[in-house]
């Protein structure tokens, strides 16, 4: 009979220590495994030279490390962005994106296969929801990306496919793993988790004691318009989400990032500017303006098909007026749009 092998990637330091002891080994073998898996990013037990040969052989029989297959790579010709296509054991495809800049390299990771939220402007939403990723699958996107990429990944954003706060436990666990001393050395402050606004989970997230930054996909300050483009706003109205964000910011002593995809006629009007200015006076924050990336590759119908990007001239003007009001504004460029790796374009073809 084939025994089911224990999957080690995704276990925290404490869990690996316990697993080592439960397997009749010394507790410190858990520390060694942790270091090999998350710091050295080993792909096989045979690499683990400070673990005795007999134990390595036992590990080969009883445990596994890898949880994803790397099935494709697309490099953007224009910006250096790299999209990696990865496949889970059950054949679901997910994506992560490496975004190099002069002073840092950011990795954008996915937390779910697909997404249940159905935001009208997002390609991942259009593909529907398949399942949550495990903490190991979230981490392995980093491991594969870092092994592949010649520069060091310095920042991580949970802004790929899926809603991290609907995969709460695995998201928190993966953040713990990233920032353990024996692991990647990427501190939680260099990690941003982006949410569409799951109000009660934002409180829970703050209460875990995590120090990561929080980004809210705001996209409109008006309840009715926000509900139109983000159906989740019906369940968790913006008013409650903003209270939760304020709590998160106070608790972690960090500024909230408001992400704002510019949609012509929907959220780029003068009254939207006024509302944004008012909001940023109430909550310590900065605004991340994102040009709307086309969903044409998804052949959307209905309301999604009607969405039009705000012209660049209005984006520049919009950003300038916010800046004139002492608001920190970043206008994101459409990194990776030629390979559909830009925000909201991640929609792997799944089997
Ligand atoms: N579910 C989380 C994580 C996804 S983050 C969230 O909603 O925050 C992905 C970011 O890209 C979000 O801010 C999302 O609103 C934005 N986005 C989605 N579709 C987009 C598109 N077509 N063009 C530009 N940005 C988009």
mmCIF file of C-alpha atoms and ligand atoms in Angstrom:
data_model
loop_
_atom_site.group_PDB
_atom_site.id
_atom_site.type_symbol
_atom_site.label_atom_id
_atom_site.label_comp_id
_atom_site.label_asym_id
_atom_site.label_seq_id
_atom_site.Cartn_x
_atom_site.Cartn_y
_atom_site.Cartn_z
ATOM 1 C CA UNK A 1 0.000 0.000 0.000
ATOM 2 C CA UNK A 2 1.229 3.511 -0.872
ATOM 3 C CA UNK A 3 1.453 5.666 2.235
ATOM 4 C CA UNK A 4 0.313 9.219 1.831
ATOM 5 C CA UNK A 5 3.348 11.416 2.160
ATOM 6 C CA UNK A 6 3.283 14.341 4.573
ATOM 7 C CA UNK A 7 3.622 17.667 2.768
ATOM 8 C CA UNK A 8 6.136 19.767 4.659
ATOM 9 C CA UNK A 9 5.951 23.056 2.750
ATOM 10 C CA UNK A 10 3.280 25.111 4.448
ATOM 11 C CA UNK A 11 4.143 23.931 7.965
ATOM 12 C CA UNK A 12 5.325 26.602 10.368
ATOM 13 C CA UNK A 13 8.521 26.255 12.402
ATOM 14 C CA UNK A 14 6.545 25.019 15.389
ATOM 15 C CA UNK A 15 4.639 22.504 13.263
ATOM 16 C CA UNK A 16 7.851 21.145 11.752
ATOM 17 C CA UNK A 17 9.370 20.724 15.216
ATOM 18 C CA UNK A 18 6.270 18.855 16.355
ATOM 19 C CA UNK A 19 6.263 16.727 13.227
ATOM 20 C CA UNK A 20 9.936 15.828 13.743
ATOM 21 C CA UNK A 21 9.255 14.761 17.333
ATOM 22 C CA UNK A 22 6.127 12.817 16.370
ATOM 23 C CA UNK A 23 8.244 10.959 13.796
ATOM 24 C CA UNK A 24 10.670 9.905 16.529
ATOM 25 C CA UNK A 25 13.352 12.483 15.693
ATOM 26 C CA UNK A 26 14.907 15.311 17.666
ATOM 27 C CA UNK A 27 13.031 18.586 17.728
ATOM 28 C CA UNK A 28 15.917 20.537 16.132
ATOM 29 C CA UNK A 29 15.478 18.510 12.949
ATOM 30 C CA UNK A 30 12.341 20.633 12.533
ATOM 31 C CA UNK A 31 14.496 23.773 12.603
ATOM 32 C CA UNK A 32 16.836 22.282 10.021
ATOM 33 C CA UNK A 33 13.965 21.321 7.735
ATOM 34 C CA UNK A 34 12.474 24.785 8.124
ATOM 35 C CA UNK A 35 15.731 26.410 7.131
ATOM 36 C CA UNK A 36 16.267 24.143 4.124
ATOM 37 C CA UNK A 37 12.728 24.505 2.854
ATOM 38 C CA UNK A 38 12.130 28.220 3.399
ATOM 39 C CA UNK A 39 15.586 29.790 3.377
ATOM 40 C CA UNK A 40 17.632 27.644 1.035
ATOM 41 C CA UNK A 41 14.519 26.698 -0.872
ATOM 42 C CA UNK A 42 15.596 23.102 -1.270
ATOM 43 C CA UNK A 43 13.573 21.025 -3.707
ATOM 44 C CA UNK A 44 14.762 17.641 -2.442
ATOM 45 C CA UNK A 45 15.819 16.063 0.856
ATOM 46 C CA UNK A 46 19.066 14.927 -0.767
ATOM 47 C CA UNK A 47 20.315 18.516 -0.703
ATOM 48 C CA UNK A 48 20.018 18.688 3.097
ATOM 49 C CA UNK A 49 23.634 17.960 3.905
ATOM 50 C CA UNK A 50 23.426 18.469 7.670
ATOM 51 C CA UNK A 51 20.730 15.816 7.947
ATOM 52 C CA UNK A 52 22.108 12.243 8.226
ATOM 53 C CA UNK A 53 21.767 10.041 5.172
ATOM 54 C CA UNK A 54 19.460 7.504 6.884
ATOM 55 C CA UNK A 55 17.101 10.261 7.944
ATOM 56 C CA UNK A 56 17.114 11.776 4.457
ATOM 57 C CA UNK A 57 16.187 8.399 3.080
ATOM 58 C CA UNK A 58 13.353 8.075 5.619
ATOM 59 C CA UNK A 59 12.159 11.567 4.670
ATOM 60 C CA UNK A 60 12.148 10.593 1.004
ATOM 61 C CA UNK A 61 9.797 7.741 1.871
ATOM 62 C CA UNK A 62 7.461 9.634 4.162
ATOM 63 C CA UNK A 63 7.410 13.303 3.185
ATOM 64 C CA UNK A 64 7.348 15.739 0.288
ATOM 65 C CA UNK A 65 8.463 19.316 -0.199
ATOM 66 C CA UNK A 66 7.154 20.560 -3.520
ATOM 67 C CA UNK A 67 3.540 21.517 -4.093
ATOM 68 C CA UNK A 68 3.553 23.303 -7.452
ATOM 69 C CA UNK A 69 4.807 22.583 -10.946
ATOM 70 C CA UNK A 70 6.303 25.382 -12.937
ATOM 71 C CA UNK A 71 4.697 25.122 -16.372
ATOM 72 C CA UNK A 72 5.390 28.404 -18.146
ATOM 73 C CA UNK A 73 7.177 31.749 -18.143
ATOM 74 C CA UNK A 74 6.315 34.937 -19.993
ATOM 75 C CA UNK A 75 8.623 37.938 -19.992
ATOM 76 C CA UNK A 76 7.306 41.356 -20.855
ATOM 77 C CA UNK A 77 9.364 42.881 -23.633
ATOM 78 C CA UNK A 78 8.652 46.396 -22.537
ATOM 79 C CA UNK A 79 9.048 46.501 -18.764
ATOM 80 C CA UNK A 80 10.942 43.449 -17.585
ATOM 81 C CA UNK A 81 7.926 42.049 -15.766
ATOM 82 C CA UNK A 82 7.905 38.251 -15.613
ATOM 83 C CA UNK A 83 4.788 36.138 -15.211
ATOM 84 C CA UNK A 84 5.225 32.576 -13.995
ATOM 85 C CA UNK A 85 2.527 30.053 -14.677
ATOM 86 C CA UNK A 86 2.363 27.380 -11.982
ATOM 87 C CA UNK A 87 0.224 24.305 -11.595
ATOM 88 C CA UNK A 88 -1.114 22.686 -8.427
ATOM 89 C CA UNK A 89 -1.059 18.929 -7.891
ATOM 90 C CA UNK A 90 -4.668 18.728 -9.084
ATOM 91 C CA UNK A 91 -3.858 20.553 -12.317
ATOM 92 C CA UNK A 92 -5.184 24.015 -11.489
ATOM 93 C CA UNK A 93 -3.133 26.835 -12.916
ATOM 94 C CA UNK A 94 -2.149 29.893 -10.908
ATOM 95 C CA UNK A 95 0.101 32.834 -11.663
ATOM 96 C CA UNK A 96 2.596 35.053 -9.917
ATOM 97 C CA UNK A 97 4.343 38.103 -11.298
ATOM 98 C CA UNK A 98 7.859 39.450 -10.708
ATOM 99 C CA UNK A 99 7.948 43.255 -10.962
ATOM 100 C CA UNK A 100 11.493 44.644 -11.064
ATOM 101 C CA UNK A 101 12.177 48.277 -10.271
ATOM 102 C CA UNK A 102 15.446 50.089 -9.798
ATOM 103 C CA UNK A 103 15.600 49.796 -6.048
ATOM 104 C CA UNK A 104 13.448 46.798 -5.349
ATOM 105 C CA UNK A 105 11.965 43.672 -6.800
ATOM 106 C CA UNK A 106 8.357 42.964 -5.914
ATOM 107 C CA UNK A 107 6.646 39.620 -6.231
ATOM 108 C CA UNK A 108 2.880 39.556 -6.646
ATOM 109 C CA UNK A 109 1.422 36.289 -5.303
ATOM 110 C CA UNK A 110 -1.954 34.588 -5.681
ATOM 111 C CA UNK A 111 -3.935 33.290 -2.711
ATOM 112 C CA UNK A 112 -6.774 31.437 -4.444
ATOM 113 C CA UNK A 113 -7.381 29.571 -7.680
ATOM 114 C CA UNK A 114 -9.789 32.054 -9.235
ATOM 115 C CA UNK A 115 -11.828 34.343 -7.004
ATOM 116 C CA UNK A 116 -15.433 34.316 -5.722
ATOM 117 C CA UNK A 117 -15.883 38.100 -5.575
ATOM 118 C CA UNK A 118 -16.877 38.859 -9.168
ATOM 119 C CA UNK A 119 -15.575 42.430 -9.326
ATOM 120 C CA UNK A 120 -16.743 43.655 -12.703
ATOM 121 C CA UNK A 121 -13.389 45.069 -13.827
ATOM 122 C CA UNK A 122 -11.235 42.061 -12.871
ATOM 123 C CA UNK A 123 -10.239 39.164 -15.110
ATOM 124 C CA UNK A 124 -9.738 36.778 -12.186
ATOM 125 C CA UNK A 125 -13.308 37.500 -11.088
ATOM 126 C CA UNK A 126 -14.584 36.561 -14.519
ATOM 127 C CA UNK A 127 -13.056 33.078 -14.293
ATOM 128 C CA UNK A 128 -14.914 32.162 -11.090
ATOM 129 C CA UNK A 129 -13.628 30.474 -7.939
ATOM 130 C CA UNK A 130 -11.977 27.056 -7.680
ATOM 131 C CA UNK A 131 -10.310 26.781 -4.274
ATOM 132 C CA UNK A 132 -8.051 28.289 -1.630
ATOM 133 C CA UNK A 133 -4.298 27.880 -1.927
ATOM 134 C CA UNK A 134 -2.440 26.328 1.003
ATOM 135 C CA UNK A 135 0.248 28.288 2.850
ATOM 136 C CA UNK A 136 2.782 26.039 1.113
ATOM 137 C CA UNK A 137 1.386 26.933 -2.303
ATOM 138 C CA UNK A 138 1.519 30.630 -1.454
ATOM 139 C CA UNK A 139 5.131 30.303 -0.296
ATOM 140 C CA UNK A 140 6.225 28.169 -3.219
ATOM 141 C CA UNK A 141 5.367 30.949 -5.682
ATOM 142 C CA UNK A 142 8.127 32.911 -3.966
ATOM 143 C CA UNK A 143 10.524 29.955 -3.863
ATOM 144 C CA UNK A 144 10.149 29.283 -7.577
ATOM 145 C CA UNK A 145 10.337 32.976 -8.485
ATOM 146 C CA UNK A 146 13.442 33.542 -6.364
ATOM 147 C CA UNK A 147 15.226 30.479 -7.724
ATOM 148 C CA UNK A 148 14.469 31.681 -11.243
ATOM 149 C CA UNK A 149 15.218 35.371 -10.863
ATOM 150 C CA UNK A 150 18.752 36.704 -10.605
ATOM 151 C CA UNK A 151 17.919 39.687 -8.393
ATOM 152 C CA UNK A 152 16.768 39.336 -4.830
ATOM 153 C CA UNK A 153 13.035 39.660 -4.226
ATOM 154 C CA UNK A 154 12.653 42.411 -1.626
ATOM 155 C CA UNK A 155 8.891 42.968 -1.393
ATOM 156 C CA UNK A 156 5.801 40.834 -1.659
ATOM 157 C CA UNK A 157 2.298 41.944 -2.514
ATOM 158 C CA UNK A 158 -0.721 39.692 -2.055
ATOM 159 C CA UNK A 159 -2.365 41.142 -5.136
ATOM 160 C CA UNK A 160 -2.495 38.226 -7.520
ATOM 161 C CA UNK A 161 -5.469 35.963 -8.059
ATOM 162 C CA UNK A 162 -7.950 35.622 -5.224
ATOM 163 C CA UNK A 163 -9.068 37.384 -2.061
ATOM 164 C CA UNK A 164 -6.488 36.825 0.708
ATOM 165 C CA UNK A 165 -8.886 37.557 3.561
ATOM 166 C CA UNK A 166 -11.275 34.846 2.343
ATOM 167 C CA UNK A 167 -8.330 32.465 2.690
ATOM 168 C CA UNK A 168 -7.530 33.879 6.072
ATOM 169 C CA UNK A 169 -5.709 31.067 7.887
ATOM 170 C CA UNK A 170 -3.401 30.204 5.007
ATOM 171 C CA UNK A 171 -2.651 33.858 4.325
ATOM 172 C CA UNK A 172 -1.696 34.472 7.954
ATOM 173 C CA UNK A 173 0.304 31.275 8.096
ATOM 174 C CA UNK A 174 2.220 32.170 4.940
ATOM 175 C CA UNK A 175 3.029 35.616 6.364
ATOM 176 C CA UNK A 176 4.358 33.975 9.518
ATOM 177 C CA UNK A 177 6.529 31.671 7.444
ATOM 178 C CA UNK A 178 7.922 34.478 5.260
ATOM 179 C CA UNK A 179 9.047 36.507 8.213
ATOM 180 C CA UNK A 180 10.527 33.841 10.527
ATOM 181 C CA UNK A 181 14.160 34.463 11.302
ATOM 182 C CA UNK A 182 15.275 31.190 9.718
ATOM 183 C CA UNK A 183 13.301 31.903 6.559
ATOM 184 C CA UNK A 184 13.410 34.546 3.786
ATOM 185 C CA UNK A 185 14.391 37.572 5.830
ATOM 186 C CA UNK A 186 11.547 39.518 4.233
ATOM 187 C CA UNK A 187 9.977 41.395 7.117
ATOM 188 C CA UNK A 188 6.214 41.700 7.345
ATOM 189 C CA UNK A 189 6.553 45.437 6.752
ATOM 190 C CA UNK A 190 7.765 44.670 3.236
ATOM 191 C CA UNK A 191 4.627 42.689 2.558
ATOM 192 C CA UNK A 192 1.314 44.240 1.519
ATOM 193 C CA UNK A 193 -1.942 42.333 1.638
ATOM 194 C CA UNK A 194 -4.672 43.665 -0.604
ATOM 195 C CA UNK A 195 -8.349 43.112 0.111
ATOM 196 C CA UNK A 196 -11.600 43.954 -1.604
ATOM 197 C CA UNK A 197 -12.915 44.739 1.879
ATOM 198 C CA UNK A 198 -13.975 41.789 4.035
ATOM 199 C CA UNK A 199 -14.696 44.004 7.053
ATOM 200 C CA UNK A 200 -14.790 41.443 9.901
ATOM 201 C CA UNK A 201 -11.641 39.733 8.650
ATOM 202 C CA UNK A 202 -9.782 43.064 8.570
ATOM 203 C CA UNK A 203 -10.348 43.309 12.348
ATOM 204 C CA UNK A 204 -9.253 39.691 12.792
ATOM 205 C CA UNK A 205 -6.192 40.347 10.668
ATOM 206 C CA UNK A 206 -5.180 43.318 12.800
ATOM 207 C CA UNK A 207 -5.730 41.252 15.957
ATOM 208 C CA UNK A 208 -3.289 38.539 14.839
ATOM 209 C CA UNK A 209 -0.540 41.050 15.590
ATOM 210 C CA UNK A 210 0.690 40.955 12.024
ATOM 211 C CA UNK A 211 2.708 43.967 10.887
ATOM 212 C CA UNK A 212 2.059 43.754 7.160
ATOM 213 C CA UNK A 213 0.649 46.692 5.273
ATOM 214 C CA UNK A 214 -2.957 46.654 4.200
ATOM 215 C CA UNK A 215 -4.244 47.821 0.843
ATOM 216 C CA UNK A 216 -7.937 48.292 0.216
ATOM 217 C CA UNK A 217 -9.357 48.046 -3.279
ATOM 218 C CA UNK A 218 -11.453 51.158 -2.864
ATOM 219 C CA UNK A 219 -12.345 52.160 -6.430
ATOM 220 C CA UNK A 220 -15.202 54.421 -5.355
ATOM 221 C CA UNK A 221 -16.124 56.392 -2.243
ATOM 222 C CA UNK A 222 -19.809 56.033 -3.036
ATOM 223 C CA UNK A 223 -21.730 52.989 -1.806
ATOM 224 C CA UNK A 224 -23.989 52.669 -4.857
ATOM 225 C CA UNK A 225 -21.218 52.861 -7.448
ATOM 226 C CA UNK A 226 -18.959 50.614 -5.423
ATOM 227 C CA UNK A 227 -21.734 48.009 -5.215
ATOM 228 C CA UNK A 228 -22.169 48.218 -8.969
ATOM 229 C CA UNK A 229 -18.524 47.403 -9.691
ATOM 230 C CA UNK A 230 -17.784 45.291 -6.583
ATOM 231 C CA UNK A 231 -20.793 43.170 -5.524
ATOM 232 C CA UNK A 232 -19.079 42.338 -2.189
ATOM 233 C CA UNK A 233 -19.924 45.929 -1.157
ATOM 234 C CA UNK A 234 -23.515 44.813 -0.640
ATOM 235 C CA UNK A 235 -22.439 42.404 2.080
ATOM 236 C CA UNK A 236 -19.762 44.635 3.613
ATOM 237 C CA UNK A 237 -20.633 48.291 2.907
ATOM 238 C CA UNK A 238 -17.753 50.685 2.458
ATOM 239 C CA UNK A 239 -18.687 52.533 5.648
ATOM 240 C CA UNK A 240 -17.942 49.416 7.729
ATOM 241 C CA UNK A 241 -14.879 48.516 5.677
ATOM 242 C CA UNK A 242 -13.380 51.956 6.266
ATOM 243 C CA UNK A 243 -13.938 51.679 10.025
ATOM 244 C CA UNK A 244 -12.091 48.360 9.877
ATOM 245 C CA UNK A 245 -9.250 49.927 7.871
ATOM 246 C CA UNK A 246 -8.923 52.682 10.443
ATOM 247 C CA UNK A 247 -8.665 50.057 13.164
ATOM 248 C CA UNK A 248 -6.011 48.187 11.165
ATOM 249 C CA UNK A 249 -3.984 51.335 10.558
ATOM 250 C CA UNK A 250 -4.057 52.317 14.223
ATOM 251 C CA UNK A 251 -3.215 48.854 15.437
ATOM 252 C CA UNK A 252 -0.268 48.358 13.061
ATOM 253 C CA UNK A 253 0.736 52.035 13.055
ATOM 254 C CA UNK A 254 0.827 51.994 9.282
ATOM 255 C CA UNK A 255 -0.838 53.880 6.480
ATOM 256 C CA UNK A 256 -3.524 52.162 4.469
ATOM 257 C CA UNK A 257 -3.088 52.101 0.702
ATOM 258 C CA UNK A 258 -6.271 52.804 -1.217
ATOM 259 C CA UNK A 259 -6.158 51.220 -4.648
ATOM 260 C CA UNK A 260 -8.169 53.035 -7.227
ATOM 261 C CA UNK A 261 -8.709 51.692 -10.734
ATOM 262 C CA UNK A 262 -9.666 54.595 -12.982
ATOM 263 C CA UNK A 263 -12.940 53.927 -14.782
ATOM 264 C CA UNK A 264 -14.256 56.552 -17.143
ATOM 265 C CA UNK A 265 -17.387 58.320 -15.925
ATOM 266 C CA UNK A 266 -17.733 56.011 -12.910
ATOM 267 C CA UNK A 267 -15.088 57.133 -10.448
ATOM 268 C CA UNK A 268 -13.058 59.863 -12.174
ATOM 269 C CA UNK A 269 -15.476 62.778 -11.712
ATOM 270 C CA UNK A 270 -14.922 65.935 -9.667
ATOM 271 C CA UNK A 271 -17.216 64.639 -6.930
ATOM 272 C CA UNK A 272 -15.023 61.533 -6.684
ATOM 273 C CA UNK A 273 -12.022 63.769 -6.097
ATOM 274 C CA UNK A 274 -13.841 65.628 -3.348
ATOM 275 C CA UNK A 275 -14.858 62.402 -1.642
ATOM 276 C CA UNK A 276 -11.323 61.023 -1.848
ATOM 277 C CA UNK A 277 -9.865 64.156 -0.324
ATOM 278 C CA UNK A 278 -12.351 63.939 2.541
ATOM 279 C CA UNK A 279 -11.607 60.269 3.088
ATOM 280 C CA UNK A 280 -7.842 60.709 3.291
ATOM 281 C CA UNK A 281 -8.327 63.378 5.957
ATOM 282 C CA UNK A 282 -10.143 60.799 8.073
ATOM 283 C CA UNK A 283 -7.811 57.825 7.594
ATOM 284 C CA UNK A 284 -4.003 57.875 7.436
ATOM 285 C CA UNK A 285 -3.506 56.691 3.900
ATOM 286 C CA UNK A 286 -2.051 57.017 0.464
ATOM 287 C CA UNK A 287 -3.671 56.471 -2.892
ATOM 288 C CA UNK A 288 -2.501 54.087 -5.530
ATOM 289 C CA UNK A 289 -4.042 55.020 -8.850
ATOM 290 C CA UNK A 290 -4.181 52.175 -11.339
ATOM 291 C CA UNK A 291 -5.028 52.673 -14.999
ATOM 292 C CA UNK A 292 -7.765 50.208 -15.905
ATOM 293 C CA UNK A 293 -6.277 47.295 -17.797
ATOM 294 C CA UNK A 294 -8.362 45.936 -20.587
ATOM 295 C CA UNK A 295 -10.208 42.654 -20.136
ATOM 296 C CA UNK A 296 -10.466 42.087 -23.868
ATOM 297 C CA UNK A 297 -8.524 38.836 -23.633
ATOM 298 C CA UNK A 298 -11.428 37.498 -21.548
ATOM 299 C CA UNK A 299 -14.215 38.498 -23.984
ATOM 300 C CA UNK A 300 -16.386 39.876 -21.181
ATOM 301 C CA UNK A 301 -20.107 40.506 -21.588
ATOM 302 C CA UNK A 302 -22.662 42.569 -19.678
ATOM 303 C CA UNK A 303 -21.513 45.429 -17.475
ATOM 304 C CA UNK A 304 -17.859 44.345 -17.640
ATOM 305 C CA UNK A 305 -17.835 44.867 -21.396
ATOM 306 C CA UNK A 306 -18.944 48.462 -20.971
ATOM 307 C CA UNK A 307 -16.104 49.585 -18.728
ATOM 308 C CA UNK A 308 -13.779 52.131 -20.299
ATOM 309 C CA UNK A 309 -10.414 53.343 -18.997
ATOM 310 C CA UNK A 310 -10.094 56.962 -17.928
ATOM 311 C CA UNK A 311 -7.923 58.797 -20.492
ATOM 312 C CA UNK A 312 -4.321 59.369 -19.382
ATOM 313 C CA UNK A 313 -4.788 63.153 -19.380
ATOM 314 C CA UNK A 314 -7.591 62.916 -16.815
ATOM 315 C CA UNK A 315 -5.599 60.429 -14.732
ATOM 316 C CA UNK A 316 -2.708 62.897 -14.563
ATOM 317 C CA UNK A 317 -5.037 65.751 -13.684
ATOM 318 C CA UNK A 318 -6.852 63.641 -11.067
ATOM 319 C CA UNK A 319 -3.565 62.659 -9.440
ATOM 320 C CA UNK A 320 -2.295 66.229 -9.480
ATOM 321 C CA UNK A 321 -5.382 67.586 -7.737
ATOM 322 C CA UNK A 322 -4.985 64.946 -5.026
ATOM 323 C CA UNK A 323 -1.315 65.880 -4.626
ATOM 324 C CA UNK A 324 -2.240 69.540 -4.410
ATOM 325 C CA UNK A 325 -4.283 68.504 -1.397
ATOM 326 C CA UNK A 326 -1.214 66.991 0.294
ATOM 327 C CA UNK A 327 -2.170 63.420 -0.458
ATOM 328 C CA UNK A 328 0.509 60.870 -1.294
ATOM 329 C CA UNK A 329 -0.372 59.488 -4.707
ATOM 330 C CA UNK A 330 1.315 56.823 -6.726
ATOM 331 C CA UNK A 331 0.178 56.371 -10.293
ATOM 332 C CA UNK A 332 0.952 52.814 -11.169
ATOM 333 C CA UNK A 333 1.980 52.106 -14.709
ATOM 334 C CA UNK A 334 0.441 49.189 -16.499
ATOM 335 C CA UNK A 335 3.374 46.882 -15.835
ATOM 336 C CA UNK A 336 3.140 43.693 -17.756
ATOM 337 C CA UNK A 337 0.071 44.549 -19.791
ATOM 338 C CA UNK A 338 1.620 43.070 -22.949
ATOM 339 C CA UNK A 339 1.665 39.642 -21.266
ATOM 340 C CA UNK A 340 -1.622 40.056 -19.354
ATOM 341 C CA UNK A 341 0.304 40.141 -16.083
ATOM 342 C CA UNK A 342 -0.940 43.543 -15.021
ATOM 343 C CA UNK A 343 -3.408 44.126 -12.184
ATOM 344 C CA UNK A 344 -6.649 42.330 -12.664
ATOM 345 C CA UNK A 345 -5.510 40.541 -15.794
ATOM 346 C CA UNK A 346 -4.495 37.332 -14.073
ATOM 347 C CA UNK A 347 -6.770 34.582 -15.223
ATOM 348 C CA UNK A 348 -4.971 31.375 -15.879
ATOM 349 C CA UNK A 349 -6.759 28.946 -18.112
ATOM 350 C CA UNK A 350 -7.706 26.180 -15.723
ATOM 351 C CA UNK A 351 -8.625 22.654 -16.536
HETATM 352 N N1 LIG B 1 -8.885 40.455 -3.975
HETATM 353 C C1 LIG B 1 -7.868 41.387 -3.548
HETATM 354 C C2 LIG B 1 -6.546 41.054 -4.156
HETATM 355 C C3 LIG B 1 -6.444 41.278 -5.649
HETATM 356 S S1 LIG B 1 -5.486 42.688 -5.820
HETATM 357 C C4 LIG B 1 -8.333 42.801 -3.811
HETATM 358 O O1 LIG B 1 -9.391 42.975 -4.389
HETATM 359 O O2 LIG B 1 -7.693 43.737 -3.372
HETATM 360 C C5 LIG B 1 -5.599 43.146 -7.422
HETATM 361 C C6 LIG B 1 -5.692 44.668 -7.564
HETATM 362 O O3 LIG B 1 -5.865 44.962 -8.937
HETATM 363 C C7 LIG B 1 -6.921 45.200 -6.866
HETATM 364 O O4 LIG B 1 -6.748 46.495 -6.379
HETATM 365 C C8 LIG B 1 -7.906 45.175 -7.983
HETATM 366 O O5 LIG B 1 -8.994 45.969 -7.699
HETATM 367 C C9 LIG B 1 -7.056 45.665 -9.134
HETATM 368 N N2 LIG B 1 -7.611 45.317 -10.440
HETATM 369 C C10 LIG B 1 -8.463 44.338 -10.718
HETATM 370 N N3 LIG B 1 -8.789 44.324 -12.017
HETATM 371 C C11 LIG B 1 -8.117 45.335 -12.590
HETATM 372 C C12 LIG B 1 -8.008 45.822 -13.931
HETATM 373 N N4 LIG B 1 -8.674 45.251 -14.932
HETATM 374 N N5 LIG B 1 -7.214 46.864 -14.159
HETATM 375 C C13 LIG B 1 -6.508 47.419 -13.153
HETATM 376 N N6 LIG B 1 -6.551 46.997 -11.883
HETATM 377 C C14 LIG B 1 -7.351 45.972 -11.594
#
